Amino acid sequence: MTDNTMWQGYLIQSNGDNHFINSPWKLGDECVFGYDSDYTTMAISLIRYLSIEKSNLSLSSIDERINQQTIIAATQIEVNPSGYKIKCNDDASLQVYIGDEGVFHLAFDSMQDIDEEKYSKIANAWQNESNIMNTSQGAYISGQQYDESLESRLSLVAQNHQGIIWPQRQMDSEGTNISQSYVKIEPSGTVTSWTKLSAAGAPSEFAIRAPILGGISTVMVETNDGPNGVFLLVDDIPTSPKIGDSVDIVVRMLYAQEGFIRYGAKAIITNRS
Amino acid sequence: MLPAGGAYMVDVAIVGAGQTKYGNHQLGMKGMWAEAARSAFDSVDKDFHPKQIDEAFIGSVAFGGGQLGNTAALLTEHSGMQGKPVRRVENACASSGFALRDAWMAIKSGQADVVVAGGIEKMNDLTPERKRFWLGVSGDTEWERLAGLTFPGTYALMARRYFHEFDSTHDDLVHISVKNHHHGLENNVAHIRKDVSFDKAKSGFMVADPLTLYDCCPTSDGASCVILAADHVVKQFTDDPVWINSSAAASDYLALHDRPSITQLIATQMAAKKAYSMAGITAKDIDLAEVHDCFTIAELLATEDLGFANRGKAGLFAREGRGRRNEGDVCINPSGGLKSKGHPLGATGTGQTVEIFKQLRGEVESVRQVRDAEVALSHNVGGSGATCAVHVYGRDK
């Protein structure tokens, strides 16, 4: 059995081919999700963790509490009968395994107490946001538009066309259609600029949660492979960014609208705790 | 293809210009447009009738007001222009800057002699929630908006990077805010008419760090209208025209992260270079400039991109007050700019032209008059710099 490893903001344990991931947050004796995490974001992180050591990972079953479209877009994992199973637990943890389910224990010593009031407000806010009646009153990302770039957004799939292009582009400056010769950008980079938006300065999609979080922070990142991107910082690690900070790009919940959650890439600062 | 600058084509003059006051209007779109058009018609020195108009271009983002489609047809039927070929022009906050350019090109091409360019935006008739959905509509919704950014955020990213790369701090932006508030103080059509102290502007409510409330333009209702005429018909309308000596425009990547640099607006640089070349002048010849300061950092960047300061030196330019009216090298935003005069998105571009028309003819409030002004420039930016229109104006052709 491995010790608890902190990975993309979560805690991971392994025992043979059984792997366990849990939120680092606790409320009393209960393991609870961070402010922008759910089973889907944790499953994506665990698959990515396993992908470092194992190539050709596949899944045979995915717990219904996980968004299947999102996990496949974010990890590009295949589904076949000999693959891993993903099973969510009743608290903020899940397992990925082959064969029999393993027995793991939460490492409470490695976990932190979450602010109960804030946690409750955020949970209510997500519930309100996810109501199908919460619809756009103007400009927004439609479901179709969100889906079109899902793979590029979640797994940083880029094009290799006289250099790496991300986000993907249709034609180059010569009017030539850019080929579908995909490469994946390494999900890490350096902060080149940042801002913290008050609730008044953020898009209305964030209007319910931004006041509870005390604003939201966005960083511009130059990835190690070259392309730049803008990303929110994860919601449950309140760090004030600096230009030059190192970051990892992870998947978290962005916001909910029209009854479904938009997932996206967010940044975690890695050179400071 | 005809030579750039229309060397063999007609010259274009402004013969009339008017606008509503910017602010929180009780009037709806039809009433505001009619007021701006009336003001422009009445400003023509000799007899003028809207029937003489050949074509009209009206800029609008259609933020509020409820008439998204066929806006121009609705508005022109309320200003005596029914039956004329009209259309709405949309290029975000640069909508009417591009409407002006389209009108200029219509005359240059020989297809029209008298053309209206205008703009309108009704922004304060929406509920706060709907307004918030619309703010940022002209940024990159697919990537920037999902990263929590609307324009305060994108311009904040530019500001912080600029401070990192150059000898500049937020204090330089405060100087710009204080200047523009002072310039707009006596402007009868300005949205916010109050002097602001350095300390107050420096300590404003933080909207998008490092930008405070005093770095951000207000949300304004307003309409503006200018009447252009070909040189061979100008005398019918006035003996005192203002000439549009060049019109240029350019575009850039919509999203900041696709641009090689976020401390300069390439579209502004390209448009300015073309505009100066076409007019046969340099930045040093400009007496006054209406610059797109939706955020104070936008004016700071434009100061360099338009050539008024060298790269990295706009902070010093602001600190030294070199953009102040009748004190500096060039008067930047004599109207108060978007910061003080206001920013009714679609109306802003031709609103800048209204100010220049009056400044060059010596018709603004006396305390606001830029002395000996002969050559002027307008700079109208769409979004965070994806589109830009630059025009150069003169008392002489």
XYZ file of C-alpha atoms in Angstrom:
670
model
C 0.000 0.000 0.000
C 1.340 3.449 -0.897
C 1.108 6.453 1.374
C -1.217 9.296 0.650
C 0.098 11.233 -2.318
C -1.128 14.773 -2.979
C -1.971 14.993 -6.680
C -3.804 17.833 -8.417
C -5.340 18.894 -5.130
C -6.506 15.402 -4.075
C -5.112 12.532 -1.973
C -4.310 9.223 -3.649
C -3.529 5.773 -2.215
C -2.708 2.604 -4.158
C -2.656 -1.060 -3.286
C -1.635 -3.263 -6.190
C -4.086 -2.508 -8.966
C -6.561 -0.834 -6.654
C -6.398 2.931 -6.462
C -8.234 5.315 -4.192
C -8.682 9.073 -4.395
C -10.334 11.341 -1.900
C -10.907 14.999 -1.313
C -8.450 16.559 1.157
C -11.377 18.263 2.928
C -13.313 17.020 5.938
C -16.374 18.273 7.752
C -16.327 16.614 11.151
C -15.733 12.948 10.372
C -16.997 13.171 6.854
C -14.866 13.573 3.732
C -16.455 16.277 1.589
C -15.779 17.788 -1.809
C -13.852 20.999 -2.255
C -15.761 23.984 -3.636
C -15.381 23.090 -7.315
C -14.831 19.333 -7.168
C -17.073 16.325 -7.661
C -16.693 12.649 -8.513
C -15.995 13.495 -12.159
C -13.087 15.844 -11.444
C -11.566 13.379 -8.955
C -11.938 10.451 -11.367
C -10.187 12.462 -14.079
C -7.315 13.214 -11.730
C -6.925 9.585 -10.713
C -6.947 8.361 -14.323
C -4.312 10.958 -15.175
C -2.243 9.824 -12.208
C -2.401 6.205 -13.352
C -1.589 7.224 -16.929
C 1.868 8.351 -15.856
C 2.841 4.741 -15.159
C 0.494 2.813 -17.439
C -0.186 3.301 -21.105
C -3.312 2.012 -22.817
C -5.531 2.402 -19.781
C -9.155 1.503 -20.328
C -12.366 1.438 -18.333
C -14.941 -1.316 -18.198
C -17.537 0.493 -16.110
C -18.063 4.022 -14.920
C -20.175 4.887 -11.898
C -23.319 6.735 -12.952
C -22.431 9.640 -10.690
C -19.517 10.431 -13.000
C -20.082 12.395 -16.189
C -18.984 9.906 -18.833
C -18.639 12.411 -21.675
C -16.400 14.590 -19.538
C -14.079 11.879 -18.263
C -13.569 10.484 -21.764
C -12.902 13.923 -23.237
C -10.499 14.787 -20.449
C -8.543 11.539 -20.422
C -9.269 10.088 -23.881
C -9.531 6.753 -22.165
C -11.126 3.858 -24.017
C -13.966 1.720 -22.727
C -13.577 -2.069 -23.014
C -14.567 -5.107 -20.894
C -11.062 -5.787 -19.569
C -10.551 -2.296 -18.251
C -10.738 -0.738 -14.795
C -13.954 -0.128 -12.928
C -14.664 3.214 -11.293
C -16.876 3.137 -8.222
C -17.861 6.178 -6.212
C -18.192 5.941 -2.454
C -20.837 7.724 -0.387
C -18.368 10.370 0.739
C -16.004 12.418 -1.427
C -13.877 9.485 -2.520
C -13.810 6.852 -5.227
C -11.863 3.820 -6.361
C -10.447 2.650 -9.647
C -9.688 -1.068 -9.694
C -9.472 -4.326 -11.555
C -10.862 -7.414 -9.889
C -12.193 -6.954 -6.391
C -12.746 -3.640 -4.738
C -9.973 -2.734 -2.275
C -10.229 -1.583 1.310
C -8.844 1.852 1.970
C -9.069 4.155 4.956
C -9.220 7.899 4.839
C -6.044 9.488 6.116
C -7.697 12.076 8.324
C -4.331 13.367 9.496
C -3.572 14.504 5.962
C -6.918 16.218 5.545
C -8.025 19.722 6.442
C -11.190 21.035 8.056
C -13.388 22.899 5.614
C -15.166 26.131 6.555
C -18.631 24.764 7.380
C -20.592 27.919 6.588
C -18.815 28.522 3.302
C -19.144 24.863 2.354
C -22.874 24.983 2.985
C -23.325 28.180 0.976
C -21.316 26.832 -1.932
C -23.281 23.569 -1.933
C -26.540 25.526 -2.048
C -25.138 27.753 -4.774
C -24.280 24.776 -6.972
C -27.789 23.450 -6.424
C -29.290 26.757 -7.495
C -26.985 27.068 -10.470
C -27.806 23.556 -11.615
C -31.524 24.251 -11.709
C -32.727 23.939 -15.285
C -34.497 27.268 -14.838
C -31.110 28.967 -14.409
C -30.777 30.034 -18.035
C -28.819 32.628 -19.941
C -30.143 36.163 -20.183
C -27.708 37.089 -22.942
C -24.326 35.921 -24.152
C -23.178 32.530 -22.947
C -21.636 29.243 -23.997
C -24.352 27.034 -25.420
C -24.270 23.311 -24.851
C -23.275 22.703 -28.462
C -20.498 25.288 -28.357
C -19.234 23.805 -25.094
C -19.196 20.309 -26.590
C -17.339 21.377 -29.737
C -14.214 22.318 -27.794
C -14.603 19.898 -24.912
C -11.622 17.696 -25.726
C -9.385 20.664 -26.427
C -10.483 22.336 -23.209
C -10.226 19.379 -20.866
C -7.251 17.456 -22.201
C -5.401 20.365 -23.858
C -5.409 18.685 -27.246
C -3.588 20.930 -29.711
C -2.640 20.935 -33.367
C 0.881 20.490 -34.675
C 1.079 22.817 -37.646
C 4.287 24.845 -37.984
C 4.384 24.832 -34.221
C 1.862 23.877 -31.590
C -1.509 25.607 -31.852
C -3.864 25.689 -28.883
C -6.741 26.368 -28.685
C -7.332 24.754 -32.046
C -7.759 26.840 -35.160
C -9.510 26.123 -38.477
C -7.156 27.688 -41.059
C -3.682 29.164 -41.033
C -2.708 32.595 -42.357
C -2.230 31.100 -45.831
C -5.844 29.943 -45.886
C -4.858 26.296 -45.557
C -7.035 24.058 -43.430
C -5.011 22.995 -40.430
C -4.631 19.259 -40.270
C -5.954 17.156 -37.451
C -2.458 16.036 -36.418
C -3.103 16.300 -32.723
C -0.630 16.628 -29.897
C -1.347 17.059 -26.208
C 0.082 19.997 -24.350
C 1.819 19.204 -21.104
C -0.608 20.482 -18.429
C 1.797 22.790 -16.688
C 3.299 26.208 -17.206
C 4.152 29.611 -15.770
C 1.917 32.503 -14.752
C 2.497 35.514 -17.031
C -0.286 37.687 -15.644
C -3.197 37.422 -13.255
C -6.183 39.216 -11.845
C -8.639 38.722 -9.052
C -12.156 39.676 -10.029
C -14.699 40.950 -7.595
C -18.170 39.528 -7.976
C -19.009 42.711 -9.899
C -16.168 42.136 -12.352
C -16.898 38.492 -13.125
C -19.307 37.124 -15.737
C -22.777 36.531 -14.396
C -22.330 32.781 -14.733
C -20.260 33.105 -11.568
C -22.576 35.560 -9.871
C -23.942 33.158 -7.288
C -20.631 31.715 -6.067
C -18.187 34.585 -6.608
C -19.447 36.599 -3.598
C -19.166 33.529 -1.363
C -15.647 32.831 -2.568
C -14.624 36.469 -2.116
C -14.065 36.883 -5.855
C -12.460 34.624 -8.413
C -8.869 34.593 -9.648
C -7.794 34.138 -13.258
C -4.256 33.560 -14.455
C -2.702 33.816 -17.882
C -0.327 30.916 -18.316
C 2.435 30.224 -20.786
C 2.426 26.445 -20.976
C 5.734 24.588 -21.021
C 4.969 23.623 -24.626
C 4.488 27.234 -25.685
C 0.811 28.103 -26.184
C -0.811 30.544 -23.767
C -4.128 30.134 -22.027
C -6.299 31.775 -19.401
C -7.536 29.696 -16.493
C -9.361 30.186 -13.247
C -7.496 29.124 -10.158
C -9.124 26.231 -8.316
C -11.646 27.460 -5.779
C -10.527 25.583 -2.663
C -6.869 26.645 -2.504
C -6.988 30.409 -1.899
C -3.564 31.457 -3.112
C -2.732 34.906 -4.402
C -0.845 34.274 -7.627
C 2.339 35.981 -8.766
C 3.891 36.379 -12.176
C 6.429 33.583 -12.504
C 4.518 31.067 -10.396
C 4.512 27.484 -11.667
C 1.104 25.941 -12.209
C -0.460 22.622 -13.100
C -3.598 22.576 -15.213
C -6.346 20.374 -13.757
C -10.031 19.758 -14.386
C -12.658 21.263 -12.108
C -16.269 22.397 -12.276
C -16.603 25.891 -13.775
C -20.295 26.667 -13.408
C -23.707 25.175 -14.053
C -26.408 26.473 -16.329
C -29.491 25.051 -18.028
C -29.287 21.971 -15.864
C -25.784 20.814 -16.641
C -22.333 21.480 -15.270
C -19.636 23.031 -17.432
C -16.280 21.457 -16.640
C -13.042 23.102 -17.604
C -9.348 23.516 -17.031
C -8.230 25.375 -13.917
C -4.804 26.102 -12.501
C -3.156 25.044 -9.244
C -0.070 26.925 -8.142
C 2.632 24.363 -7.458
C 5.661 26.311 -6.288
C 4.034 27.588 -3.092
C 1.943 25.827 -0.515
C -7.461 48.135 -57.443
C -7.485 51.850 -56.672
C -4.563 53.299 -54.747
C -4.784 53.186 -50.962
C -6.006 56.477 -49.622
C -8.157 57.146 -52.611
C -5.740 59.440 -54.376
C -8.043 59.577 -57.366
C -11.262 59.718 -55.431
C -13.314 62.370 -53.743
C -12.449 63.909 -50.410
C -14.864 63.472 -47.533
C -15.935 66.120 -45.051
C -18.064 66.210 -41.950
C -20.764 68.820 -42.349
C -22.843 68.087 -39.280
C -22.542 66.216 -35.997
C -24.624 65.794 -32.886
C -25.362 63.501 -30.034
C -27.458 62.942 -26.959
C -26.091 63.437 -23.516
C -24.529 60.194 -22.335
C -25.819 58.666 -19.117
C -28.853 56.951 -17.732
C -31.558 57.996 -20.173
C -35.296 57.945 -19.761
C -35.614 57.905 -23.531
C -35.799 54.630 -25.419
C -33.809 53.838 -28.544
C -36.108 55.641 -30.961
C -36.163 58.792 -28.892
C -32.422 58.800 -28.324
C -31.625 58.281 -31.987
C -34.070 60.969 -33.048
C -32.452 63.376 -30.586
C -28.953 62.643 -31.894
C -30.080 62.896 -35.512
C -31.942 66.157 -34.832
C -28.836 67.537 -33.176
C -26.721 66.573 -36.189
C -29.220 67.963 -38.707
C -29.443 71.244 -36.806
C -25.665 71.551 -36.660
C -25.421 71.854 -40.444
C -24.690 75.512 -41.204
C -26.877 75.807 -44.305
C -30.142 74.192 -45.298
C -30.246 70.478 -44.757
C -33.009 67.944 -45.086
C -32.760 64.224 -44.321
C -34.119 63.496 -47.788
C -30.687 64.537 -49.071
C -29.096 61.548 -47.353
C -28.080 58.757 -49.723
C -27.037 56.059 -47.273
C -26.785 55.412 -43.526
C -24.625 53.189 -41.325
C -25.563 52.818 -37.666
C -23.349 51.096 -35.136
C -24.878 49.161 -32.278
C -24.117 46.084 -30.223
C -27.857 45.859 -29.435
C -27.089 45.420 -25.738
C -30.504 46.661 -24.649
C -33.433 48.397 -26.249
C -35.017 45.179 -27.395
C -34.516 45.607 -31.154
C -31.676 43.312 -32.136
C -32.564 42.722 -35.775
C -33.112 45.485 -38.348
C -32.198 48.130 -35.789
C -31.135 50.617 -38.444
C -34.435 50.421 -40.312
C -36.362 51.104 -37.133
C -34.198 54.038 -36.167
C -34.042 55.718 -39.544
C -37.835 55.645 -39.925
C -37.900 57.793 -36.788
C -35.445 60.329 -38.187
C -36.860 61.193 -41.565
C -34.684 58.703 -43.429
C -37.275 56.086 -44.280
C -36.654 54.517 -47.665
C -32.903 55.048 -47.518
C -30.486 52.127 -47.718
C -29.468 51.557 -44.121
C -27.865 48.854 -42.069
C -26.632 48.164 -38.559
C -22.866 47.843 -38.159
C -21.612 45.658 -35.326
C -18.000 45.521 -34.249
C -18.424 45.588 -30.489
C -17.386 48.906 -28.914
C -15.929 49.933 -32.287
C -19.268 49.576 -34.061
C -19.721 53.207 -34.977
C -16.021 53.745 -35.629
C -16.510 51.176 -38.351
C -19.856 52.730 -39.339
C -17.923 55.949 -39.896
C -15.369 54.107 -41.976
C -18.122 52.452 -44.031
C -19.754 55.826 -44.604
C -16.408 57.325 -45.628
C -15.850 54.456 -48.066
C -19.333 54.844 -49.538
C -18.483 58.411 -50.506
C -14.936 57.571 -51.545
C -16.252 54.924 -53.896
C -18.469 57.430 -55.639
C -21.666 55.585 -54.770
C -23.007 58.266 -52.439
C -22.600 61.980 -51.819
C -24.262 62.448 -48.439
C -24.015 59.684 -45.866
C -24.939 59.372 -42.211
C -22.767 57.473 -39.775
C -23.997 57.025 -36.269
C -24.300 54.781 -33.315
C -26.565 54.004 -30.423
C -26.669 51.892 -27.320
C -29.356 51.495 -24.719
C -27.649 49.831 -21.766
C -29.539 50.811 -18.663
C -32.957 49.411 -19.486
C -31.984 45.844 -18.586
C -32.336 44.195 -15.235
C -29.008 43.961 -13.419
C -28.898 40.235 -14.100
C -29.419 40.583 -17.836
C -26.924 43.424 -17.981
C -24.302 41.217 -16.403
C -24.899 38.524 -19.003
C -24.326 41.061 -21.775
C -21.159 42.576 -20.360
C -18.297 40.807 -22.011
C -20.374 39.640 -24.961
C -17.690 40.927 -27.321
C -14.779 39.127 -25.723
C -13.855 35.564 -26.469
C -16.831 33.854 -24.902
C -15.645 30.302 -25.509
C -12.315 30.555 -23.678
C -12.035 33.827 -21.772
C -15.549 33.844 -20.386
C -15.168 30.274 -19.137
C -12.045 31.480 -17.356
C -14.101 34.074 -15.511
C -13.128 36.998 -17.698
C -15.141 39.889 -18.971
C -13.460 43.125 -20.024
C -12.410 44.335 -16.578
C -10.578 41.030 -16.269
C -8.909 41.043 -19.672
C -7.738 44.638 -19.283
C -6.538 43.840 -15.749
C -4.355 41.072 -17.204
C -2.894 43.598 -19.648
C -2.270 46.128 -16.887
C -0.487 43.723 -14.577
C 1.698 42.446 -17.378
C 2.519 46.008 -18.444
C 3.596 46.886 -14.896
C 5.766 43.764 -14.905
C 7.479 44.544 -18.206
C 7.946 48.294 -17.867
C 8.677 51.058 -15.404
C 5.066 51.692 -14.513
C 2.644 51.250 -11.641
C -1.048 51.639 -11.010
C -0.374 55.268 -10.104
C 0.120 55.965 -13.817
C -3.424 54.774 -14.463
C -4.670 56.980 -11.658
C -3.143 59.995 -13.422
C -5.116 59.080 -16.544
C -8.327 58.721 -14.582
C -7.862 62.074 -12.861
C -7.060 63.787 -16.188
C -10.083 62.403 -17.991
C -12.444 63.235 -15.153
C -11.096 66.773 -15.226
C -11.471 67.037 -18.999
C -15.073 65.897 -18.784
C -16.029 68.164 -15.924
C -17.410 70.941 -18.135
C -18.628 68.713 -20.951
C -22.378 69.150 -21.095
C -22.940 65.756 -22.687
C -20.675 63.767 -20.355
C -22.067 61.000 -18.180
C -19.872 61.625 -15.125
C -19.037 65.270 -14.554
C -16.942 65.476 -11.445
C -13.340 66.089 -10.587
C -11.690 63.193 -8.829
C -8.639 63.562 -6.616
C -5.592 61.370 -7.054
C -6.108 59.798 -3.634
C -9.745 59.024 -4.275
C -9.064 57.496 -7.676
C -6.212 55.473 -6.219
C -8.327 53.990 -3.474
C -11.402 53.046 -5.454
C -13.312 49.798 -5.060
C -11.307 46.959 -6.599
C -13.154 45.613 -9.638
C -10.471 43.441 -11.213
C -7.135 43.681 -9.491
C -5.262 45.966 -10.206
C -8.123 47.942 -11.800
C -10.431 49.881 -9.507
C -13.764 51.510 -10.175
C -11.906 54.677 -11.197
C -10.107 52.760 -13.915
C -13.381 51.652 -15.524
C -15.764 53.552 -17.784
C -19.429 53.769 -16.812
C -22.325 51.911 -18.430
C -24.037 54.590 -20.488
C -27.025 55.101 -22.728
C -26.466 57.378 -25.696
C -26.608 58.034 -29.411
C -24.416 59.979 -31.806
C -24.747 60.973 -35.431
C -22.473 62.592 -38.007
C -23.223 63.693 -41.556
C -20.559 63.196 -44.194
C -20.484 64.816 -47.615
C -18.415 64.483 -50.769
C -16.198 67.457 -51.587
C -18.283 68.475 -54.594
C -21.413 68.948 -52.477
C -19.867 70.273 -49.250
C -20.535 73.909 -50.127
C -24.276 73.188 -50.163
C -24.067 72.539 -46.438
C -21.230 74.534 -44.916
C -18.271 76.770 -45.552
C -16.579 75.381 -42.463
C -16.230 71.612 -42.893
C -13.995 69.248 -40.987
C -12.208 66.891 -43.354
C -11.668 63.218 -42.745
C -8.151 62.952 -44.074
C -7.781 59.253 -43.514
C -9.672 56.227 -42.355
C -7.927 53.020 -41.416
C -8.796 49.877 -39.537
C -7.335 46.560 -38.542
C -8.105 43.468 -36.523
C -6.327 41.069 -34.210
C -6.959 37.751 -32.508
C -10.107 37.935 -30.424
C -8.639 36.263 -27.349
C -5.710 37.698 -25.433
C -4.009 34.339 -25.109
C -3.658 34.041 -28.889
C -1.699 37.298 -29.166
C 2.095 37.397 -29.053
C 1.963 40.314 -26.609
C -0.736 41.635 -24.303
C 1.001 44.941 -23.590
C 0.285 46.389 -26.997
C -2.693 46.333 -29.341
C -1.432 45.328 -32.763
C -4.719 46.331 -34.411
C -4.261 49.876 -33.123
C -0.662 49.991 -34.329
C -1.618 48.751 -37.802
C -4.588 51.099 -38.135
C -2.607 54.089 -36.875
C 0.287 53.427 -39.225
C -2.082 53.307 -42.192
C -4.014 56.367 -41.033
C -0.890 58.501 -40.595
C 0.486 57.373 -43.930
C -2.746 58.094 -45.759
C -3.020 61.535 -44.182
C 0.665 62.265 -44.766
C 1.353 63.084 -41.124
C 2.971 61.609 -38.025
C 1.772 61.337 -34.455
C 3.587 64.576 -33.644
C 1.167 66.478 -35.895
C -1.888 65.514 -33.841
C -3.271 68.318 -31.646
C -5.995 66.322 -29.953
C -6.995 62.693 -29.845
C -10.176 61.009 -28.740
C -8.773 57.711 -27.500
C -10.669 54.571 -26.527
C -10.163 54.501 -22.748
C -12.764 51.929 -21.749
C -10.235 51.255 -18.983
C -7.367 53.531 -18.063
C -4.863 50.883 -19.126
C -6.409 51.059 -22.605
C -5.452 54.734 -22.855
C -1.988 53.999 -21.553
C -1.433 51.320 -24.212
C -2.967 53.505 -26.924
C -0.591 56.329 -25.999
C 2.203 54.072 -27.232
C 0.338 52.259 -29.996
C -0.702 55.574 -31.566
C 2.870 56.857 -31.366
C 2.470 59.594 -28.738
C 5.017 57.856 -26.489
C 7.736 55.319 -27.134
C 7.262 51.699 -26.123
C 7.326 51.374 -22.361
C 7.169 55.136 -21.814
C 3.424 55.760 -21.588
C 3.534 55.571 -17.810
C 6.011 58.413 -17.724
C 3.884 60.277 -20.298
C 0.894 60.010 -17.945
C 2.906 60.985 -14.850
C 4.212 64.073 -16.596
C 0.711 65.114 -17.673
C 1.642 65.226 -21.316
C -1.909 64.384 -22.388
C -3.554 67.251 -20.528
C -5.595 69.883 -22.328
C -3.488 72.868 -23.367
C -0.581 71.721 -21.192
C 0.894 68.629 -22.765
C 2.191 67.426 -26.129
C -1.222 66.360 -27.375
C -4.583 66.644 -25.665
C -5.784 63.104 -25.083
C -9.517 62.770 -24.560
C -10.586 66.408 -24.358
C -14.184 65.169 -24.034
C -13.333 63.267 -20.871
C -13.057 60.073 -22.856
C -15.051 56.972 -22.186
C -14.062 57.284 -18.530
C -15.921 60.538 -17.969
C -17.987 61.242 -21.056
C -19.277 57.665 -20.986
C -19.349 54.591 -23.145
C -22.640 53.708 -24.833
C -20.903 50.949 -26.805
C -22.290 51.420 -30.315
C -22.420 55.206 -30.039
C -18.892 55.755 -28.803
C -17.007 55.867 -32.115
C -19.104 58.518 -33.800
C -19.440 60.247 -30.425
C -15.675 60.761 -30.587
C -16.156 62.278 -34.045
C -18.803 64.662 -32.708
C -16.279 65.956 -30.154
C -13.598 66.377 -32.811
C -15.979 68.155 -35.210
C -16.814 70.662 -32.496
C -13.270 71.039 -31.227
C -11.856 71.725 -34.681
C -14.630 74.247 -35.364
C -14.145 75.908 -31.967
C -17.656 75.062 -30.816
C -17.132 73.302 -27.493
C -17.579 74.953 -24.114
C -14.847 77.615 -23.994
C -13.105 76.119 -20.980
C -12.755 72.831 -22.845
C -11.427 74.252 -26.097
C -8.083 72.856 -27.232
C -6.184 75.907 -28.425
C -5.172 76.166 -32.074
C -6.432 72.687 -32.857
C -5.976 71.868 -36.537
C -5.436 68.124 -36.709
C -7.208 65.456 -34.668
C -7.451 61.703 -34.368
C -10.099 59.268 -33.162
C -9.298 55.770 -31.958
C -12.145 53.334 -31.457
C -11.454 49.810 -30.208
C -13.677 46.756 -30.260
C -13.463 44.473 -27.235
C -9.974 44.003 -25.881
C -8.417 45.046 -29.184
C -9.767 42.591 -31.737
C -10.944 45.441 -33.949
C -9.808 49.030 -34.232
C -10.698 52.022 -36.394
C -8.517 55.122 -36.533
C -9.493 58.337 -38.298
C -7.492 61.495 -38.863
C -9.318 64.799 -39.237
C -8.199 68.249 -40.272
C -9.382 71.781 -40.843
C -7.662 71.411 -44.199
C -7.734 68.562 -46.690
